[in-house]
Amino acid sequence: MGTEMVANSPFIIQADFLLSSSRESILSDSPWNKGILVPSAFNIAFISLVKSTETAPSSCISSIFRFLPIKSSSIIDSLRLSIKEKLVAEHVVPCESQTPQRFSSKPSELGRLKPAFWNVLDKVEKIKVDL
């Protein structure tokens, strides 16, 4: 039997948490339990997964980002914010370019091109102008 706790996380956290005496809830202020919820393990796994799929189709890579914990939760909010803080500094967002080379950037370094500009880039590529 397990103790169920809703954390609004897109993944399951299975660990040996310290429980209340009734065994119905996890002690959220326990140093042991806080130690289990270490964001570095998630970040290492997430970055490895993104990097291992750099040659995969874009549709596969985008599905990986569903595992990011974005919904707020009083139980794991500090974990969620710590994951976000660490991932913002990493090159984890795949970028599209006019070359076959694939690369990733930091989230803070990205922008989105308007469709009209993509049309210009497509026309430039067709007439073989080197950008």
PDB file of C-alpha atoms in Angstrom:
ATOM      1  CA  MET A   1       0.000   0.000   0.000  1.00  0.00           C
ATOM      2  CA  GLY A   2       1.248   3.470  -0.816  1.00  0.00           C
ATOM      3  CA  THR A   3       0.499   6.914   0.494  1.00  0.00           C
ATOM      4  CA  GLU A   4      -1.107   9.005  -2.189  1.00  0.00           C
ATOM      5  CA  MET A   5      -0.283  12.678  -2.420  1.00  0.00           C
ATOM      6  CA  VAL A   6      -1.345  14.954  -5.231  1.00  0.00           C
ATOM      7  CA  ALA A   7       1.593  17.108  -6.246  1.00  0.00           C
ATOM      8  CA  ASN A   8       0.434  18.300  -9.701  1.00  0.00           C
ATOM      9  CA  SER A   9       3.585  16.744 -11.104  1.00  0.00           C
ATOM     10  CA  PRO A  10       3.591  15.177 -14.572  1.00  0.00           C
ATOM     11  CA  PHE A  11       5.638  12.272 -13.238  1.00  0.00           C
ATOM     12  CA  ILE A  12       5.505   9.856 -10.311  1.00  0.00           C
ATOM     13  CA  ILE A  13       7.932  10.279  -7.426  1.00  0.00           C
ATOM     14  CA  GLN A  14       8.493   6.950  -5.744  1.00  0.00           C
ATOM     15  CA  ALA A  15      10.729   7.058  -2.671  1.00  0.00           C
ATOM     16  CA  ASP A  16      10.985   6.145   0.997  1.00  0.00           C
ATOM     17  CA  PHE A  17       9.369   9.270   2.441  1.00  0.00           C
ATOM     18  CA  LEU A  18       8.881   9.832   6.172  1.00  0.00           C
ATOM     19  CA  LEU A  19       5.162   9.679   6.950  1.00  0.00           C
ATOM     20  CA  SER A  20       2.958  11.072   9.684  1.00  0.00           C
ATOM     21  CA  SER A  21       2.086   8.740  12.554  1.00  0.00           C
ATOM     22  CA  SER A  22      -1.231   7.922  10.864  1.00  0.00           C
ATOM     23  CA  ARG A  23       0.746   7.041   7.683  1.00  0.00           C
ATOM     24  CA  GLU A  24      -1.810   8.997   5.663  1.00  0.00           C
ATOM     25  CA  SER A  25       0.401  11.915   4.681  1.00  0.00           C
ATOM     26  CA  ILE A  26       4.001  12.736   3.920  1.00  0.00           C
ATOM     27  CA  LEU A  27       5.806  15.085   6.324  1.00  0.00           C
ATOM     28  CA  SER A  28       6.502  17.991   3.988  1.00  0.00           C
ATOM     29  CA  ASP A  29       8.823  19.857   6.365  1.00  0.00           C
ATOM     30  CA  SER A  30      11.063  16.845   7.111  1.00  0.00           C
ATOM     31  CA  PRO A  31      14.728  17.343   6.086  1.00  0.00           C
ATOM     32  CA  TRP A  32      14.753  13.709   4.889  1.00  0.00           C
ATOM     33  CA  ASN A  33      11.774  14.253   2.599  1.00  0.00           C
ATOM     34  CA  LYS A  34      13.199  17.528   1.311  1.00  0.00           C
ATOM     35  CA  GLY A  35      16.414  15.655   0.503  1.00  0.00           C
ATOM     36  CA  ILE A  36      14.491  13.175  -1.637  1.00  0.00           C
ATOM     37  CA  LEU A  37      12.981  15.966  -3.710  1.00  0.00           C
ATOM     38  CA  VAL A  38      16.314  17.029  -5.203  1.00  0.00           C
ATOM     39  CA  PRO A  39      15.943  18.829  -8.529  1.00  0.00           C
ATOM     40  CA  SER A  40      19.398  17.885  -9.820  1.00  0.00           C
ATOM     41  CA  ALA A  41      18.316  14.275 -10.453  1.00  0.00           C
ATOM     42  CA  PHE A  42      15.388  15.443 -12.582  1.00  0.00           C
ATOM     43  CA  ASN A  43      17.514  18.004 -14.427  1.00  0.00           C
ATOM     44  CA  ILE A  44      20.259  15.494 -15.268  1.00  0.00           C
ATOM     45  CA  ALA A  45      17.700  13.018 -16.589  1.00  0.00           C
ATOM     46  CA  PHE A  46      15.789  15.682 -18.539  1.00  0.00           C
ATOM     47  CA  ILE A  47      18.902  17.172 -20.158  1.00  0.00           C
ATOM     48  CA  SER A  48      20.199  13.703 -21.047  1.00  0.00           C
ATOM     49  CA  LEU A  49      16.890  12.815 -22.656  1.00  0.00           C
ATOM     50  CA  VAL A  50      16.770  16.047 -24.684  1.00  0.00           C
ATOM     51  CA  LYS A  51      20.377  15.632 -25.831  1.00  0.00           C
ATOM     52  CA  SER A  52      19.889  11.953 -26.725  1.00  0.00           C
ATOM     53  CA  THR A  53      16.996  12.816 -29.036  1.00  0.00           C
ATOM     54  CA  GLU A  54      18.686  15.676 -30.918  1.00  0.00           C
ATOM     55  CA  THR A  55      18.588  13.607 -34.100  1.00  0.00           C
ATOM     56  CA  ALA A  56      14.969  12.549 -33.560  1.00  0.00           C
ATOM     57  CA  PRO A  57      12.052  14.276 -35.309  1.00  0.00           C
ATOM     58  CA  SER A  58      10.862  17.506 -33.691  1.00  0.00           C
ATOM     59  CA  SER A  59       7.556  15.867 -32.770  1.00  0.00           C
ATOM     60  CA  CYS A  60       9.397  13.393 -30.519  1.00  0.00           C
ATOM     61  CA  ILE A  61      11.440  16.074 -28.817  1.00  0.00           C
ATOM     62  CA  SER A  62       8.441  18.265 -28.059  1.00  0.00           C
ATOM     63  CA  SER A  63       6.747  15.423 -26.171  1.00  0.00           C
ATOM     64  CA  ILE A  64       9.655  15.339 -23.704  1.00  0.00           C
ATOM     65  CA  PHE A  65       8.766  18.817 -22.496  1.00  0.00           C
ATOM     66  CA  ARG A  66       5.451  17.501 -21.110  1.00  0.00           C
ATOM     67  CA  PHE A  67       7.472  16.133 -18.176  1.00  0.00           C
ATOM     68  CA  LEU A  68       8.387  19.618 -16.950  1.00  0.00           C
ATOM     69  CA  PRO A  69       6.528  20.344 -13.705  1.00  0.00           C
ATOM     70  CA  ILE A  70       4.701  23.581 -14.521  1.00  0.00           C
ATOM     71  CA  LYS A  71       1.607  23.377 -12.333  1.00  0.00           C
ATOM     72  CA  SER A  72       1.940  24.982  -8.936  1.00  0.00           C
ATOM     73  CA  SER A  73       1.640  22.779  -5.861  1.00  0.00           C
ATOM     74  CA  SER A  74       2.218  23.563  -2.195  1.00  0.00           C
ATOM     75  CA  ILE A  75       3.882  20.181  -1.795  1.00  0.00           C
ATOM     76  CA  ILE A  76       6.569  20.400  -4.456  1.00  0.00           C
ATOM     77  CA  ASP A  77       6.553  24.081  -5.398  1.00  0.00           C
ATOM     78  CA  SER A  78      10.115  24.635  -4.190  1.00  0.00           C
ATOM     79  CA  LEU A  79      11.193  21.604  -6.239  1.00  0.00           C
ATOM     80  CA  ARG A  80       9.381  22.942  -9.311  1.00  0.00           C
ATOM     81  CA  LEU A  81      10.964  26.383  -8.964  1.00  0.00           C
ATOM     82  CA  SER A  82      14.414  24.894  -8.430  1.00  0.00           C
ATOM     83  CA  ILE A  83      14.065  22.736 -11.564  1.00  0.00           C
ATOM     84  CA  LYS A  84      13.005  25.816 -13.525  1.00  0.00           C
ATOM     85  CA  GLU A  85      15.890  27.894 -12.150  1.00  0.00           C
ATOM     86  CA  LYS A  86      18.451  25.281 -13.156  1.00  0.00           C
ATOM     87  CA  LEU A  87      16.984  24.491 -16.604  1.00  0.00           C
ATOM     88  CA  VAL A  88      16.853  28.169 -17.596  1.00  0.00           C
ATOM     89  CA  ALA A  89      20.663  28.133 -17.527  1.00  0.00           C
ATOM     90  CA  GLU A  90      20.934  25.044 -19.779  1.00  0.00           C
ATOM     91  CA  HIS A  91      20.849  24.612 -23.565  1.00  0.00           C
ATOM     92  CA  VAL A  92      17.721  22.443 -23.626  1.00  0.00           C
ATOM     93  CA  VAL A  93      15.367  24.029 -26.152  1.00  0.00           C
ATOM     94  CA  PRO A  94      15.812  22.622 -29.663  1.00  0.00           C
ATOM     95  CA  CYS A  95      16.024  25.322 -32.317  1.00  0.00           C
ATOM     96  CA  GLU A  96      14.989  25.253 -35.933  1.00  0.00           C
ATOM     97  CA  SER A  97      17.288  26.748 -38.537  1.00  0.00           C
ATOM     98  CA  GLN A  98      17.695  26.902 -42.290  1.00  0.00           C
ATOM     99  CA  THR A  99      20.624  24.497 -42.090  1.00  0.00           C
ATOM    100  CA  PRO A 100      20.503  20.752 -41.446  1.00  0.00           C
ATOM    101  CA  GLN A 101      22.563  21.255 -38.284  1.00  0.00           C
ATOM    102  CA  ARG A 102      20.580  20.880 -35.065  1.00  0.00           C
ATOM    103  CA  PHE A 103      21.315  22.885 -31.968  1.00  0.00           C
ATOM    104  CA  SER A 104      19.766  23.817 -28.645  1.00  0.00           C
ATOM    105  CA  SER A 105      19.649  27.129 -26.819  1.00  0.00           C
ATOM    106  CA  LYS A 106      18.933  28.448 -23.376  1.00  0.00           C
ATOM    107  CA  PRO A 107      15.259  29.375 -22.922  1.00  0.00           C
ATOM    108  CA  SER A 108      16.238  32.966 -22.103  1.00  0.00           C
ATOM    109  CA  GLU A 109      18.065  33.334 -25.437  1.00  0.00           C
ATOM    110  CA  LEU A 110      15.148  32.389 -27.673  1.00  0.00           C
ATOM    111  CA  GLY A 111      12.579  34.225 -29.679  1.00  0.00           C
ATOM    112  CA  ARG A 112      10.024  33.266 -32.262  1.00  0.00           C
ATOM    113  CA  LEU A 113      10.145  34.349 -35.883  1.00  0.00           C
ATOM    114  CA  LYS A 114       6.971  35.560 -37.510  1.00  0.00           C
ATOM    115  CA  PRO A 115       5.653  33.337 -40.336  1.00  0.00           C
ATOM    116  CA  ALA A 116       6.190  36.119 -42.893  1.00  0.00           C
ATOM    117  CA  PHE A 117       9.897  36.175 -42.056  1.00  0.00           C
ATOM    118  CA  TRP A 118      10.087  32.377 -42.455  1.00  0.00           C
ATOM    119  CA  ASN A 119       8.643  32.878 -45.951  1.00  0.00           C
ATOM    120  CA  VAL A 120      11.463  35.327 -46.736  1.00  0.00           C
ATOM    121  CA  LEU A 121      14.024  32.822 -45.438  1.00  0.00           C
ATOM    122  CA  ASP A 122      12.499  30.074 -47.586  1.00  0.00           C
ATOM    123  CA  LYS A 123      12.711  32.274 -50.698  1.00  0.00           C
ATOM    124  CA  VAL A 124      16.331  33.188 -49.905  1.00  0.00           C
ATOM    125  CA  GLU A 125      17.181  29.519 -49.514  1.00  0.00           C
ATOM    126  CA  LYS A 126      15.550  28.661 -52.859  1.00  0.00           C
ATOM    127  CA  ILE A 127      17.712  31.162 -54.719  1.00  0.00           C
ATOM    128  CA  LYS A 128      20.741  29.784 -52.809  1.00  0.00           C
ATOM    129  CA  VAL A 129      21.796  32.983 -51.042  1.00  0.00           C
ATOM    130  CA  ASP A 130      24.184  32.198 -48.182  1.00  0.00           C
ATOM    131  CA  LEU A 131      23.094  33.819 -44.955  1.00  0.00           C
TER     132      LEU A 131
END
